[in-house]
Short mmCIF file of C-alpha atoms in Angstrom, two decimals:
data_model
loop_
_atom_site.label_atom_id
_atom_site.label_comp_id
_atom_site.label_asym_id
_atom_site.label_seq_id
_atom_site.Cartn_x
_atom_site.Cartn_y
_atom_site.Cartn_z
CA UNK M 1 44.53 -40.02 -21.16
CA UNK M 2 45.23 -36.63 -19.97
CA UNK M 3 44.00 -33.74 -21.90
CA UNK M 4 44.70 -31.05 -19.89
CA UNK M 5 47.06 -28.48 -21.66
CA UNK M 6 51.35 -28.37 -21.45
CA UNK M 7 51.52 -25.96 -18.85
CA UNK M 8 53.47 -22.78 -19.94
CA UNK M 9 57.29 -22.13 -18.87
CA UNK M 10 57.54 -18.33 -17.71
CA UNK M 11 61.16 -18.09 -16.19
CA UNK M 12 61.36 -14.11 -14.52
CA UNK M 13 64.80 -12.64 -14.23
CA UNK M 14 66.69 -11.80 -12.15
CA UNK M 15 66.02 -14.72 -9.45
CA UNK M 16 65.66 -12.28 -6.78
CA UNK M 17 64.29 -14.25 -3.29
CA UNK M 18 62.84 -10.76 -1.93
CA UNK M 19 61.33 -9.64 -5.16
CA UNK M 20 59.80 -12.84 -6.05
CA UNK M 21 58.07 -13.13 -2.24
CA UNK M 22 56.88 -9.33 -3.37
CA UNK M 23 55.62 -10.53 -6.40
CA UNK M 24 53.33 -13.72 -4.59
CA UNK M 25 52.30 -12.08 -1.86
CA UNK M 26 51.38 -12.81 1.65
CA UNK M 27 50.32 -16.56 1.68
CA UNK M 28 50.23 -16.20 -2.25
CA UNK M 29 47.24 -14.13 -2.69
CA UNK M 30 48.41 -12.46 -5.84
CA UNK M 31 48.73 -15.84 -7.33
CA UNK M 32 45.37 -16.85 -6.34
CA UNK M 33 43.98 -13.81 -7.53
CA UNK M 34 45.40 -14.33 -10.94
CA UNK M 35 44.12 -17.94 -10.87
CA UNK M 36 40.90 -16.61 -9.91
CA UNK M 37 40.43 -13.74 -12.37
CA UNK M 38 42.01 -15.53 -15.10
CA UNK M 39 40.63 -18.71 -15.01
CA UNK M 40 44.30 -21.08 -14.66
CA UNK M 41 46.17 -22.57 -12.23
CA UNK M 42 49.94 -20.90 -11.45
CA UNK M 43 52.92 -22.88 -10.05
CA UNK M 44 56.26 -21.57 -9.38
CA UNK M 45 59.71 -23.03 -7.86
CA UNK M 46 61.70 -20.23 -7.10
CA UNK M 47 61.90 -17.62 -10.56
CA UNK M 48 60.49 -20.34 -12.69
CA UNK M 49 56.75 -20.30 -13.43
CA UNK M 50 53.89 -23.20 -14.59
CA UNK M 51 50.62 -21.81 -16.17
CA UNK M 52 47.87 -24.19 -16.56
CA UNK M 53 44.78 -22.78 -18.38
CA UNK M 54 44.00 -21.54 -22.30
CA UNK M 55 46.33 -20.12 -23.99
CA UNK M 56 44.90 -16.52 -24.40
CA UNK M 57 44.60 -16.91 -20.13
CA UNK M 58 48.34 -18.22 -19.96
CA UNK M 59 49.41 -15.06 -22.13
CA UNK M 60 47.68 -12.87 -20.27
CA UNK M 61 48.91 -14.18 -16.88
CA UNK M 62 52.65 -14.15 -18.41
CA UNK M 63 52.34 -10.27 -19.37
CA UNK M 64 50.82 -9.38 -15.88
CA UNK M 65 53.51 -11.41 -14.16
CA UNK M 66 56.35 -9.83 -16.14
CA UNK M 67 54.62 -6.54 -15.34
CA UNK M 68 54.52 -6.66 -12.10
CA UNK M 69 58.05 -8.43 -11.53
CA UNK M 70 59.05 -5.07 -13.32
CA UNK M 71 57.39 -3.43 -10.45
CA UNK M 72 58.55 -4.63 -7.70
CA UNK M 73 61.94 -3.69 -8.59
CA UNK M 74 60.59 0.05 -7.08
CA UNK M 75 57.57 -1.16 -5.32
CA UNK M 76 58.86 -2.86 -1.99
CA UNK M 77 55.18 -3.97 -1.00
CA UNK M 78 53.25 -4.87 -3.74
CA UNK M 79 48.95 -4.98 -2.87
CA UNK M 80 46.01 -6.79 -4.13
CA UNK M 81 45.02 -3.00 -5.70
CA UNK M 82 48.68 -2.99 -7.83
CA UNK M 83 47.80 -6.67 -8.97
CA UNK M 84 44.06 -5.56 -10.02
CA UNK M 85 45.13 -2.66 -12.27
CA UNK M 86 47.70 -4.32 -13.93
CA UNK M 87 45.13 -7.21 -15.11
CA UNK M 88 42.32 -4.23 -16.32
CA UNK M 89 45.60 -2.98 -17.70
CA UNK M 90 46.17 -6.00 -19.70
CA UNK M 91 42.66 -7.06 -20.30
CA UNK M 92 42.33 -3.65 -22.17
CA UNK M 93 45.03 -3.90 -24.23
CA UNK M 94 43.34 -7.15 -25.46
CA UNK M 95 39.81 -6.13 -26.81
CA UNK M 96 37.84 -8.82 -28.55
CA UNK M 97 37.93 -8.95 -32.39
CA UNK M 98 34.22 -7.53 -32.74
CA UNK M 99 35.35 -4.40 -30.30
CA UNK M 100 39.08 -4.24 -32.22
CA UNK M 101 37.88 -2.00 -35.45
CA UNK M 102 36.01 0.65 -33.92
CA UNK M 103 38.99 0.81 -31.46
CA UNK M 104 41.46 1.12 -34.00
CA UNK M 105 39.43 3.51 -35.87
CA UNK M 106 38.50 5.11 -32.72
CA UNK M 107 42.31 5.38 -32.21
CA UNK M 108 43.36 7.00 -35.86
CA UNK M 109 40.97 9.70 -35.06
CA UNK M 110 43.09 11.02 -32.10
CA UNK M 111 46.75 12.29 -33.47
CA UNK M 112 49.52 10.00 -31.49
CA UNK M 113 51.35 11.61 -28.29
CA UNK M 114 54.49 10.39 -27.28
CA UNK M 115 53.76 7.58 -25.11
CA UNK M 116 56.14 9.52 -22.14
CA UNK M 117 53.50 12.24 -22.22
CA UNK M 118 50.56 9.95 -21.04
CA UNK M 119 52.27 9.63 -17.99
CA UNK M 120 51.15 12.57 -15.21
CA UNK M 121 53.89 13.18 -13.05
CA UNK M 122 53.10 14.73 -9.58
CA UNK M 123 54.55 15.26 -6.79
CA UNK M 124 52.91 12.21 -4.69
CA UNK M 125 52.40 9.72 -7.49
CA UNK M 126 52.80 8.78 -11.31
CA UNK M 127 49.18 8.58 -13.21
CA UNK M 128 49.02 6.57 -16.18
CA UNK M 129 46.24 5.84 -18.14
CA UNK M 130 45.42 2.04 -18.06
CA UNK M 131 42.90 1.41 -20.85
CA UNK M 132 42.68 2.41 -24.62
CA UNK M 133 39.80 5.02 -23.67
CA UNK M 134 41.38 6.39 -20.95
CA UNK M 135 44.73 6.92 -23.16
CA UNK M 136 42.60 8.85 -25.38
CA UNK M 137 40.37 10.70 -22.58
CA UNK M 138 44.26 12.23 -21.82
CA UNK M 139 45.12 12.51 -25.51
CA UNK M 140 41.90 14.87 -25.94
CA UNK M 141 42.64 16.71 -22.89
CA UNK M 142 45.81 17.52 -23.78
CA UNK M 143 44.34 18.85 -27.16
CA UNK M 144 41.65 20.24 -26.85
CA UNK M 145 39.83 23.04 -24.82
CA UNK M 146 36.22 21.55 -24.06
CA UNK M 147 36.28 17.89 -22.89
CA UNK M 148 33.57 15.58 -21.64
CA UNK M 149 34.19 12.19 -20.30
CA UNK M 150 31.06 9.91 -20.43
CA UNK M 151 30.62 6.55 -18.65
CA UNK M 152 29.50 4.59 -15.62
CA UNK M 153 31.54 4.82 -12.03
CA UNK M 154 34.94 3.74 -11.95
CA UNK M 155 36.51 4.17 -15.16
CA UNK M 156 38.95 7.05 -14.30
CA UNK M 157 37.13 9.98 -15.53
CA UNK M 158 36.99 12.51 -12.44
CA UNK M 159 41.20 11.11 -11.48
CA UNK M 160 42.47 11.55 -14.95
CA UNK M 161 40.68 15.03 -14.55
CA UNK M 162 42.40 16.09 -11.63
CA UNK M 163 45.39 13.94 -12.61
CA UNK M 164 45.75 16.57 -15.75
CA UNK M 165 44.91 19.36 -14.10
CA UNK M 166 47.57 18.94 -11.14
CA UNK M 167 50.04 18.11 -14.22
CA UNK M 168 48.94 21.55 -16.42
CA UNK M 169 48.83 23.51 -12.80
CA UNK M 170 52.58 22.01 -12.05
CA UNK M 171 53.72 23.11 -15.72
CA UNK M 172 52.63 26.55 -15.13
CA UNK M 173 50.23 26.13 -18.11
CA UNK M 174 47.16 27.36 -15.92
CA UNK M 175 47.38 29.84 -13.46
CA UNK M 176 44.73 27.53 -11.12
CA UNK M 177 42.49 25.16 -11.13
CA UNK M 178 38.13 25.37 -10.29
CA UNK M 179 36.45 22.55 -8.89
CA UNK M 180 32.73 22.61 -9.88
CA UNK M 181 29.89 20.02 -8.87
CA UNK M 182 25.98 20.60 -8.72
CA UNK M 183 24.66 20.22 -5.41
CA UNK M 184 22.35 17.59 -6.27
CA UNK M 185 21.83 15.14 -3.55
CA UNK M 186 21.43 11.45 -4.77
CA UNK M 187 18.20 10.71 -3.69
CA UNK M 188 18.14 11.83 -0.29
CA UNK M 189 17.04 15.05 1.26
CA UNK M 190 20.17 16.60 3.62
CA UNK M 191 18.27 19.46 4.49
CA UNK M 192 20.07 22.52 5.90
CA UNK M 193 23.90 22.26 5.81
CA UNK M 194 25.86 24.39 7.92
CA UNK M 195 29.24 26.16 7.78
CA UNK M 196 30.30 28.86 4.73
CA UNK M 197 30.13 27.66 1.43
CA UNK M 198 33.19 26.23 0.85
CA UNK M 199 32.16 24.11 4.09
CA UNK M 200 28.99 23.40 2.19
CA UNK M 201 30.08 22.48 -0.94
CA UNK M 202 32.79 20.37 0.46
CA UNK M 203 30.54 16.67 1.24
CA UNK M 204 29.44 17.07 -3.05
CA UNK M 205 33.21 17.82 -3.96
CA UNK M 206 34.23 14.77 -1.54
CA UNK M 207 36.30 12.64 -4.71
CA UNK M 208 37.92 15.69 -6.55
CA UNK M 209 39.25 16.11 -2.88
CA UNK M 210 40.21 12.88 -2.69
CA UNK M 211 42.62 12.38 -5.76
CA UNK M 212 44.27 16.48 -4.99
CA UNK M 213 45.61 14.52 -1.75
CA UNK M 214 46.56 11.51 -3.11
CA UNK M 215 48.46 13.60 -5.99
CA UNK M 216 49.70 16.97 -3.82
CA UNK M 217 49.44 16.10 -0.56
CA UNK M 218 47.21 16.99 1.85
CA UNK M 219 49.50 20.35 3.53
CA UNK M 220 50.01 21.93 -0.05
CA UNK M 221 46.14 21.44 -1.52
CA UNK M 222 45.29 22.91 2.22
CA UNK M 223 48.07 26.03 1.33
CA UNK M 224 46.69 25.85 -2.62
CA UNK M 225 43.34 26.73 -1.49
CA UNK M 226 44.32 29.65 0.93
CA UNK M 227 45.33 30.99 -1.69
CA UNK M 228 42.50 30.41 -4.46
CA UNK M 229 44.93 28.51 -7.08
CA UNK M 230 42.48 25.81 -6.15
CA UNK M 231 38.62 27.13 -6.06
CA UNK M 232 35.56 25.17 -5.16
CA UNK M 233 32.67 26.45 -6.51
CA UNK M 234 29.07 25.18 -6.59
CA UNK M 235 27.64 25.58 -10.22
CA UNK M 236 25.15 27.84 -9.06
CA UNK M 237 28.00 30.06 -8.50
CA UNK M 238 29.65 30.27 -11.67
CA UNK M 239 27.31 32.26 -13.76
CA UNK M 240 28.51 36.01 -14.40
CA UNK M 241 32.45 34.65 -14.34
CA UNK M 242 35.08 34.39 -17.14
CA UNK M 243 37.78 31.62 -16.57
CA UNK M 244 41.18 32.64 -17.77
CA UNK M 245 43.89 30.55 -17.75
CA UNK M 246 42.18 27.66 -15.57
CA UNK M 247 41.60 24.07 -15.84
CA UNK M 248 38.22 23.88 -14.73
CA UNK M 249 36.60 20.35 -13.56
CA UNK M 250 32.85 19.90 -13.88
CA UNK M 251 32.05 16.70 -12.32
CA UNK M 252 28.66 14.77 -12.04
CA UNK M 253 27.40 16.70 -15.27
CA UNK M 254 24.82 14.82 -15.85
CA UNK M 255 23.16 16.72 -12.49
CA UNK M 256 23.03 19.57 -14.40
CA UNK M 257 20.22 21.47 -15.88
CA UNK M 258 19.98 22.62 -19.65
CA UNK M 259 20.48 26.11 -18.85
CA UNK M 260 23.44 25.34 -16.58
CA UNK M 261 25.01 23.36 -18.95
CA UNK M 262 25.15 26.39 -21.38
CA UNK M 263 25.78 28.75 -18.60
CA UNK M 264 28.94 26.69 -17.60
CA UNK M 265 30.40 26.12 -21.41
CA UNK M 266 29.66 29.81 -22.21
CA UNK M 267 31.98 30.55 -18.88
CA UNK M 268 35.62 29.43 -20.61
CA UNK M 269 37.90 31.69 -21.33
CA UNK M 270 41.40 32.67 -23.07
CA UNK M 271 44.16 29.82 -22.02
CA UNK M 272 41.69 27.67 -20.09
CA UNK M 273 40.84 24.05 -20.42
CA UNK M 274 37.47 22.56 -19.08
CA UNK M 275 36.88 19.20 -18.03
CA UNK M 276 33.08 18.14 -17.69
CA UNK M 277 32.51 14.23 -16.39
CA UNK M 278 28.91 12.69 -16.07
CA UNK M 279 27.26 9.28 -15.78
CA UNK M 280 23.91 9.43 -17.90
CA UNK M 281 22.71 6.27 -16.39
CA UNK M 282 23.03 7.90 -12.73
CA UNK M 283 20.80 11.38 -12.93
CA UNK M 284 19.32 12.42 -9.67
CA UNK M 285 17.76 15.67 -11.47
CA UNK M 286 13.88 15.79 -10.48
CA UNK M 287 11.61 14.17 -12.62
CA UNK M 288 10.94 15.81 -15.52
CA UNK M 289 14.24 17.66 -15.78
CA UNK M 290 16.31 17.40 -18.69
CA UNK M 291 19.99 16.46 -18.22
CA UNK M 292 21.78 18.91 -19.53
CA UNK M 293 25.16 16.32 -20.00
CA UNK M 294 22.19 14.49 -22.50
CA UNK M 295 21.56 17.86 -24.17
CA UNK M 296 25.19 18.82 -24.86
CA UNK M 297 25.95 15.43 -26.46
CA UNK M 298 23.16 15.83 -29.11
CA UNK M 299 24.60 19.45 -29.68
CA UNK M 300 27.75 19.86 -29.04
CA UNK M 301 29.46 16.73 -31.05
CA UNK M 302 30.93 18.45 -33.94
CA UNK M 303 31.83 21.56 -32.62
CA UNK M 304 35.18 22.08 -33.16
CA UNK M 305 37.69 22.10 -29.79
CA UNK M 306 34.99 19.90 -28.15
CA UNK M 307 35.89 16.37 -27.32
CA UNK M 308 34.19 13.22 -26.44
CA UNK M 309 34.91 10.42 -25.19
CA UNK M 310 32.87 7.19 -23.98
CA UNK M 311 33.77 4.77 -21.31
CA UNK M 312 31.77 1.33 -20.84
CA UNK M 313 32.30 -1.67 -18.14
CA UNK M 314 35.84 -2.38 -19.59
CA UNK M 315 37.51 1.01 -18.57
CA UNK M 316 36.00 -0.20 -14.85
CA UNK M 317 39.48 -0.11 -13.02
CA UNK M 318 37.72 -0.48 -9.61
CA UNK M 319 36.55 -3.73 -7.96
CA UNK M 320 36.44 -6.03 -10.79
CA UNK M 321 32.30 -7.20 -9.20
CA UNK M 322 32.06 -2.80 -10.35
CA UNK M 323 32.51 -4.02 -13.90
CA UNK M 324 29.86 -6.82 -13.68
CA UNK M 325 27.36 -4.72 -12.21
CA UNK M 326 27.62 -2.34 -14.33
CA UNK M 327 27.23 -4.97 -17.06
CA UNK M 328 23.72 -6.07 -15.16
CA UNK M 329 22.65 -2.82 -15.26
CA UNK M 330 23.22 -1.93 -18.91
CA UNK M 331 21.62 -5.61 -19.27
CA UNK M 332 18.40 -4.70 -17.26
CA UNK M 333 18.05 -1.09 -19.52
CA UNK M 334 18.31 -2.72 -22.86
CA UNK M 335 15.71 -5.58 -21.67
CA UNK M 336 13.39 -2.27 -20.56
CA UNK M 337 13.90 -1.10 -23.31
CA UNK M 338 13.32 -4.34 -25.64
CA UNK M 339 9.81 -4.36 -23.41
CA UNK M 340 8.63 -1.06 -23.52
CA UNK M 341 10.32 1.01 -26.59
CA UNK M 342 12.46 3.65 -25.98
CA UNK M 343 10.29 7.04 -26.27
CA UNK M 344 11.00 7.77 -22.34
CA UNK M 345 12.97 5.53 -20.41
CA UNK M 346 12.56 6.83 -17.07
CA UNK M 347 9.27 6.00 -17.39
CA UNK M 348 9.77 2.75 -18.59
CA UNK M 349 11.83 2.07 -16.26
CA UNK M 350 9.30 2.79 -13.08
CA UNK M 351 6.49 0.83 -15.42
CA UNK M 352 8.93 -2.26 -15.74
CA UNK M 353 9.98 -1.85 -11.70
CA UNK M 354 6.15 -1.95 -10.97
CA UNK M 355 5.18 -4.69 -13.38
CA UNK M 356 8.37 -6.89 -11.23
CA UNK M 357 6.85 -6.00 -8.23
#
């Protein structure tokens, strides 16, 4: 007797041949990749689709199909990267039931936006937020003045950043925008680098770079800086200034020093917004130094105009094998932790590396 499951019908209109080759992919590897991540099998004769697997895994694989059919009605040349974000898109939509209260009441703390305003417009590409924490990182940037986003690598927070500051900049609701980053090498020793300082600074500032091209173009940011409305500043730099009317980015926070911490906040001026982003679990101060991204969170959390907001593995919108490390990682700390108490984990940490070695 056969107990696999009825296989569900999904039937995508219109029956467009060139869309529908879009959607599949060369050789089928969007299929496969939906079979893979979501755990079914998915067969299709012409428009008309069979999903084989669970049901929460069929409706799943129905919303990103329908999604991305949707897509390709503008998107000639769909890729593996389109297909991935649409399934962290849908995934986080989804939260289990033991994540779905403090979501919801997570949500009700943040007042509603129109849903038209979470989408950043400019002039190279649309930004959207794709997970319930990163529609609220955006919500809380929109509202408020001071904003730190908090969470491991790949979850969005420096490109929303620059997403909303290329948006605000656009809008003529900042007269410019500061790119800030402490020149804290990650474990290795660069020695002397040469050049002036923006030619200096430019290797640490590397990803805010990055999503300014993706988002202006590479000829305008180039123009943008000539004329300072784009500045890149090492922290060091910043102390002694007043920002007016900029949306200032502080990225890789937790790098940062106590005293630079307070030296940066106590920098923001009239009509400026400031966006700080930091990893705690990646700090490459020396030993001994206190983050000062740890700091503000213990301080700072009910100041009024001061947001926060957390990200964890399933805001990962990278490599989905991003999302499981990360998940091995947090794994490994809570097991040091379980070991050794949690009165200073860096130095648990190096006890429990030793004590595996």
């Amino acid at each position: 007797m056969n107990s696999d499951p009825s296989p569900l019908r999904l039937e995508l209109q219109p029956d467009n041949p060139q869309r529908l080759a879009n959607l599949c992919g060369r050789l089928n590897e969007h299929i496969r990749l939906l079979e893979s991540r979501l755990e079914l099998q998915i067969s299709n004769r012409g428009s008309v689709f069979a999903l084989t697997g669970s049901p929460d895994a069929c409706a799943r694989a129905s919303k990103v199909l329908n999604s991305l059919y949707e897509l390709t009605a503008t998107e000639p040349n769909l890729i593996p990267d389109m297909v991935h974000l649409a399934l962290t898109e849908v995934a986080a939509h989804q939260p289990e039931a033991a994540n779905q209260q403090a979501l919801s009441a997570l949500s009700a703390a943040a007042e509603p936006l129109a849903a038209e305003l979470l989408v950043l417009r400019t002039p190279k590409a649309s930004v959207k937020p794709r997970t319930p924490h990163q529609n609220l990182y955006v919500q809380a940037i929109m509202k408020h003045d001071i904003n730190f986003g908090i969470g491991p690598a790949g979850t969005g927070k420096t490109y929303l950043a620059v997403a909303c500051a290329v948006d605000a900049l656009l809008n003529e609701q900042v007269a410019r925008i500061l790119l800030v980053r402490p020149a804290v090498e990650a474990g290795e020793k660069l020695g002397f680098l040469p050049g002036d300082l923006s030619q200096k600074v430019d290797p640490y500032l590397r990803p805010l770079y990055d999503a300014l091209y993706e988002m202006l173009g590479f000829e305008r940011v180039a123009k943008l800086i000539e004329r300072n409305v784009i500045e890149i500043a090492p922290l060091a730099y910043m102390r002694g200034r007043t920002l007016n009317n900029s949306f200032i980015i502080l990225d890789e926070s937790q790098n940062t020093t106590a005293s630079q911490m307070k030296m940066f906040l106590t920098r923001i001026g009239f009509g400026s917004t400031a966006v700080i982003t930091g990893d705690v679990t990646q700090i490459d101060l020396p030993k001994g130094t206190r983050s000062g991204l740890i700091q503000a969170t213990k301080i700072l959390t009910q100041v009024k105009g001061i947001s926060f907001t957390w990200f964890n593995s399933s805001d990962v919108v990278r490599h989905p094998i991003v999302q499981r490390i990360v998940d091995a990682y947090d794994d490994y700390d809570r097991q040091t932790i379980a070991t050794f108490g949690n009165s200073d984990k860096n130095q648990d940490k190096e006890r429990f590396n030793e004590r595996d070695s």
